[in-house]
PDB file of C-alpha atoms in Angstrom:
ATOM      1  CA  UNK A 566     -17.969 -57.231 -35.389  1.00 43.00           C
ATOM      2  CA  UNK A 567     -15.994 -57.690 -38.468  1.00 45.00           C
ATOM      3  CA  UNK A 568     -14.639 -61.084 -37.252  1.00 43.00           C
ATOM      4  CA  UNK A 569     -18.219 -62.279 -36.430  1.00 44.00           C
ATOM      5  CA  UNK A 570     -19.694 -61.070 -39.816  1.00 44.00           C
ATOM      6  CA  UNK A 571     -17.129 -63.224 -41.708  1.00 46.00           C
ATOM      7  CA  UNK A 572     -18.309 -66.418 -39.877  1.00 49.00           C
ATOM      8  CA  UNK A 573     -21.964 -66.046 -40.487  1.00 51.00           C
ATOM      9  CA  UNK A 574     -21.711 -65.538 -44.177  1.00 60.00           C
ATOM     10  CA  UNK A 575     -22.468 -69.084 -45.282  1.00 73.00           C
ATOM     11  CA  UNK A 576     -25.002 -70.616 -47.603  1.00 80.00           C
ATOM     12  CA  UNK A 577     -27.556 -73.245 -45.903  1.00 85.00           C
ATOM     13  CA  UNK A 578     -25.492 -76.004 -47.289  1.00 87.00           C
ATOM     14  CA  UNK A 579     -22.902 -75.161 -44.655  1.00 88.00           C
ATOM     15  CA  UNK A 580     -25.488 -75.636 -42.036  1.00 90.00           C
ATOM     16  CA  UNK A 581     -26.496 -79.019 -43.272  1.00 91.00           C
ATOM     17  CA  UNK A 582     -22.821 -79.909 -43.473  1.00 91.00           C
ATOM     18  CA  UNK A 583     -22.262 -78.766 -39.858  1.00 93.00           C
ATOM     19  CA  UNK A 584     -24.860 -81.174 -38.457  1.00 93.00           C
ATOM     20  CA  UNK A 585     -24.125 -83.921 -40.738  1.00 92.00           C
ATOM     21  CA  UNK A 586     -20.430 -83.737 -39.908  1.00 93.00           C
ATOM     22  CA  UNK A 587     -20.935 -83.212 -36.101  1.00 93.00           C
ATOM     23  CA  UNK A 588     -23.283 -86.381 -36.076  1.00 89.00           C
ATOM     24  CA  UNK A 589     -20.080 -88.306 -37.464  1.00 90.00           C
ATOM     25  CA  UNK A 590     -17.684 -86.856 -34.939  1.00 94.00           C
ATOM     26  CA  UNK A 591     -19.681 -86.776 -31.702  1.00 94.00           C
ATOM     27  CA  UNK A 592     -20.224 -89.909 -29.456  1.00 94.00           C
ATOM     28  CA  UNK A 593     -23.484 -90.578 -28.030  1.00 94.00           C
ATOM     29  CA  UNK A 594     -24.263 -87.806 -25.478  1.00 94.00           C
ATOM     30  CA  UNK A 595     -21.580 -85.457 -26.982  1.00 95.00           C
ATOM     31  CA  UNK A 596     -22.382 -81.725 -27.241  1.00 96.00           C
ATOM     32  CA  UNK A 597     -22.399 -79.175 -29.844  1.00 96.00           C
ATOM     33  CA  UNK A 598     -22.679 -75.463 -28.975  1.00 97.00           C
ATOM     34  CA  UNK A 599     -23.621 -72.630 -31.578  1.00 96.00           C
ATOM     35  CA  UNK A 600     -23.665 -69.029 -30.757  1.00 95.00           C
ATOM     36  CA  UNK A 601     -25.040 -66.021 -32.467  1.00 94.00           C
ATOM     37  CA  UNK A 602     -28.149 -64.295 -33.459  1.00 96.00           C
ATOM     38  CA  UNK A 603     -31.143 -66.417 -34.739  1.00 96.00           C
ATOM     39  CA  UNK A 604     -34.592 -66.038 -35.884  1.00 95.00           C
ATOM     40  CA  UNK A 605     -37.228 -67.647 -33.447  1.00 94.00           C
ATOM     41  CA  UNK A 606     -40.496 -68.769 -35.031  1.00 93.00           C
ATOM     42  CA  UNK A 607     -39.550 -66.713 -38.317  1.00 92.00           C
ATOM     43  CA  UNK A 608     -39.212 -63.512 -36.396  1.00 95.00           C
ATOM     44  CA  UNK A 609     -35.760 -61.779 -36.132  1.00 95.00           C
ATOM     45  CA  UNK A 610     -35.580 -59.285 -33.288  1.00 94.00           C
ATOM     46  CA  UNK A 611     -34.298 -56.773 -32.132  1.00 95.00           C
ATOM     47  CA  UNK A 612     -34.138 -54.404 -35.030  1.00 95.00           C
ATOM     48  CA  UNK A 613     -30.335 -54.615 -34.979  1.00 94.00           C
ATOM     49  CA  UNK A 614     -30.537 -58.280 -35.783  1.00 94.00           C
ATOM     50  CA  UNK A 615     -33.006 -57.777 -38.451  1.00 95.00           C
ATOM     51  CA  UNK A 616     -30.817 -55.156 -40.000  1.00 95.00           C
ATOM     52  CA  UNK A 617     -27.778 -57.567 -39.799  1.00 92.00           C
ATOM     53  CA  UNK A 618     -30.011 -60.297 -41.396  1.00 93.00           C
ATOM     54  CA  UNK A 619     -30.904 -57.919 -44.302  1.00 94.00           C
ATOM     55  CA  UNK A 620     -27.372 -56.661 -44.675  1.00 93.00           C
ATOM     56  CA  UNK A 621     -26.219 -60.214 -45.119  1.00 90.00           C
ATOM     57  CA  UNK A 622     -29.038 -61.184 -47.591  1.00 90.00           C
ATOM     58  CA  UNK A 623     -28.397 -58.014 -49.784  1.00 92.00           C
ATOM     59  CA  UNK A 624     -24.685 -59.199 -50.114  1.00 89.00           C
ATOM     60  CA  UNK A 625     -25.636 -62.647 -51.040  1.00 88.00           C
ATOM     61  CA  UNK A 626     -29.407 -64.130 -50.961  1.00 88.00           C
ATOM     62  CA  UNK A 627     -28.016 -67.471 -49.588  1.00 87.00           C
ATOM     63  CA  UNK A 628     -26.792 -65.768 -46.304  1.00 87.00           C
ATOM     64  CA  UNK A 629     -28.752 -64.688 -43.445  1.00 91.00           C
ATOM     65  CA  UNK A 630     -29.755 -65.725 -39.851  1.00 94.00           C
ATOM     66  CA  UNK A 631     -31.180 -69.187 -39.485  1.00 94.00           C
ATOM     67  CA  UNK A 632     -34.352 -69.970 -37.686  1.00 95.00           C
ATOM     68  CA  UNK A 633     -33.919 -72.078 -34.433  1.00 96.00           C
ATOM     69  CA  UNK A 634     -36.814 -74.262 -35.392  1.00 95.00           C
ATOM     70  CA  UNK A 635     -35.162 -75.084 -38.760  1.00 94.00           C
ATOM     71  CA  UNK A 636     -31.918 -75.846 -36.875  1.00 96.00           C
ATOM     72  CA  UNK A 637     -34.032 -78.010 -34.675  1.00 95.00           C
ATOM     73  CA  UNK A 638     -35.420 -80.147 -37.603  1.00 93.00           C
ATOM     74  CA  UNK A 639     -32.291 -80.492 -39.524  1.00 93.00           C
ATOM     75  CA  UNK A 640     -30.123 -81.332 -36.483  1.00 94.00           C
ATOM     76  CA  UNK A 641     -32.650 -84.076 -35.244  1.00 92.00           C
ATOM     77  CA  UNK A 642     -32.428 -85.545 -38.981  1.00 90.00           C
ATOM     78  CA  UNK A 643     -28.939 -86.149 -38.267  1.00 92.00           C
ATOM     79  CA  UNK A 644     -29.377 -87.556 -34.815  1.00 93.00           C
ATOM     80  CA  UNK A 645     -28.717 -84.232 -32.690  1.00 94.00           C
ATOM     81  CA  UNK A 646     -31.254 -82.960 -30.389  1.00 95.00           C
ATOM     82  CA  UNK A 647     -31.681 -79.329 -29.495  1.00 96.00           C
ATOM     83  CA  UNK A 648     -31.651 -79.421 -25.719  1.00 95.00           C
ATOM     84  CA  UNK A 649     -31.145 -76.017 -24.661  1.00 97.00           C
ATOM     85  CA  UNK A 650     -31.469 -72.335 -25.791  1.00 97.00           C
ATOM     86  CA  UNK A 651     -29.649 -69.784 -23.707  1.00 97.00           C
ATOM     87  CA  UNK A 652     -30.153 -65.919 -24.005  1.00 96.00           C
ATOM     88  CA  UNK A 653     -26.825 -64.205 -24.148  1.00 95.00           C
ATOM     89  CA  UNK A 654     -25.727 -60.616 -24.096  1.00 94.00           C
ATOM     90  CA  UNK A 655     -26.284 -58.336 -27.361  1.00 92.00           C
ATOM     91  CA  UNK A 656     -29.315 -60.325 -28.308  1.00 93.00           C
ATOM     92  CA  UNK A 657     -27.455 -63.474 -29.195  1.00 96.00           C
ATOM     93  CA  UNK A 658     -28.220 -67.024 -28.100  1.00 97.00           C
ATOM     94  CA  UNK A 659     -26.234 -70.209 -27.372  1.00 97.00           C
ATOM     95  CA  UNK A 660     -27.780 -73.342 -28.694  1.00 97.00           C
ATOM     96  CA  UNK A 661     -26.874 -76.744 -27.123  1.00 97.00           C
ATOM     97  CA  UNK A 662     -27.544 -79.886 -29.246  1.00 97.00           C
ATOM     98  CA  UNK A 663     -26.732 -83.424 -27.967  1.00 96.00           C
ATOM     99  CA  UNK A 664     -25.692 -86.580 -30.131  1.00 95.00           C
ATOM    100  CA  UNK A 665     -28.220 -89.245 -29.586  1.00 93.00           C
ATOM    101  CA  UNK A 666     -27.603 -92.989 -29.957  1.00 90.00           C
ATOM    102  CA  UNK A 667     -26.800 -94.354 -33.237  1.00 82.00           C
ATOM    103  CA  UNK A 668     -30.197 -95.613 -35.145  1.00 76.00           C
ATOM    104  CA  UNK A 669     -32.467 -93.693 -33.004  1.00 71.00           C
ATOM    105  CA  UNK A 670     -35.906 -93.094 -34.565  1.00 54.00           C
ATOM    106  CA  UNK A 671     -37.964 -90.094 -33.686  1.00 54.00           C
ATOM    107  CA  UNK A 672     -39.944 -92.219 -31.253  1.00 54.00           C
ATOM    108  CA  UNK A 673     -36.712 -93.393 -29.625  1.00 54.00           C
ATOM    109  CA  UNK A 674     -35.287 -89.975 -29.504  1.00 53.00           C
ATOM    110  CA  UNK A 675     -38.496 -88.665 -27.604  1.00 56.00           C
ATOM    111  CA  UNK A 676     -38.250 -91.693 -25.293  1.00 58.00           C
ATOM    112  CA  UNK A 677     -34.678 -90.897 -24.429  1.00 54.00           C
ATOM    113  CA  UNK A 678     -35.300 -87.263 -23.516  1.00 53.00           C
ATOM    114  CA  UNK A 679     -38.460 -87.937 -21.691  1.00 59.00           C
ATOM    115  CA  UNK A 680     -36.737 -90.452 -19.614  1.00 59.00           C
ATOM    116  CA  UNK A 681     -34.340 -87.628 -18.279  1.00 55.00           C
ATOM    117  CA  UNK A 682     -31.261 -89.799 -19.056  1.00 51.00           C
ATOM    118  CA  UNK A 683     -29.855 -86.921 -21.110  1.00 45.00           C
ATOM    119  CA  UNK A 684     -29.738 -83.816 -19.224  1.00 43.00           C
ATOM    120  CA  UNK A 685     -27.030 -81.122 -18.703  1.00 39.00           C
ATOM    121  CA  UNK A 686     -25.385 -81.010 -15.351  1.00 34.00           C
ATOM    122  CA  UNK A 687     -27.322 -78.770 -13.015  1.00 33.00           C
ATOM    123  CA  UNK A 688     -30.862 -79.133 -14.639  1.00 34.00           C
TER     124      UNK A 688
END
């Protein structure tokens, strides 16, 4: 648990930096996987995740669990689309983001995903 806690203590600027830099490093169709506890629509559950979030915030108000919708929004601004949310053990989730073609507008992004061109294997 200590190993994990050391890695989630980061201000929101680090979250922005992650997506900005991954957008530069990934090629079209490349994947980014993130793992951990997240808020969903502003709700943090179960109580153990809420306690963890509050513990982080008490140490530094810039820390805490990020909301999946927030991550979806900022990733899309950098050209990465949240493609999949996978429930994992211990109330964690794996988020799968895919790099979109360079210069994609939000209309083009929706077109690409509605076309089915960008799907994970097995879907």
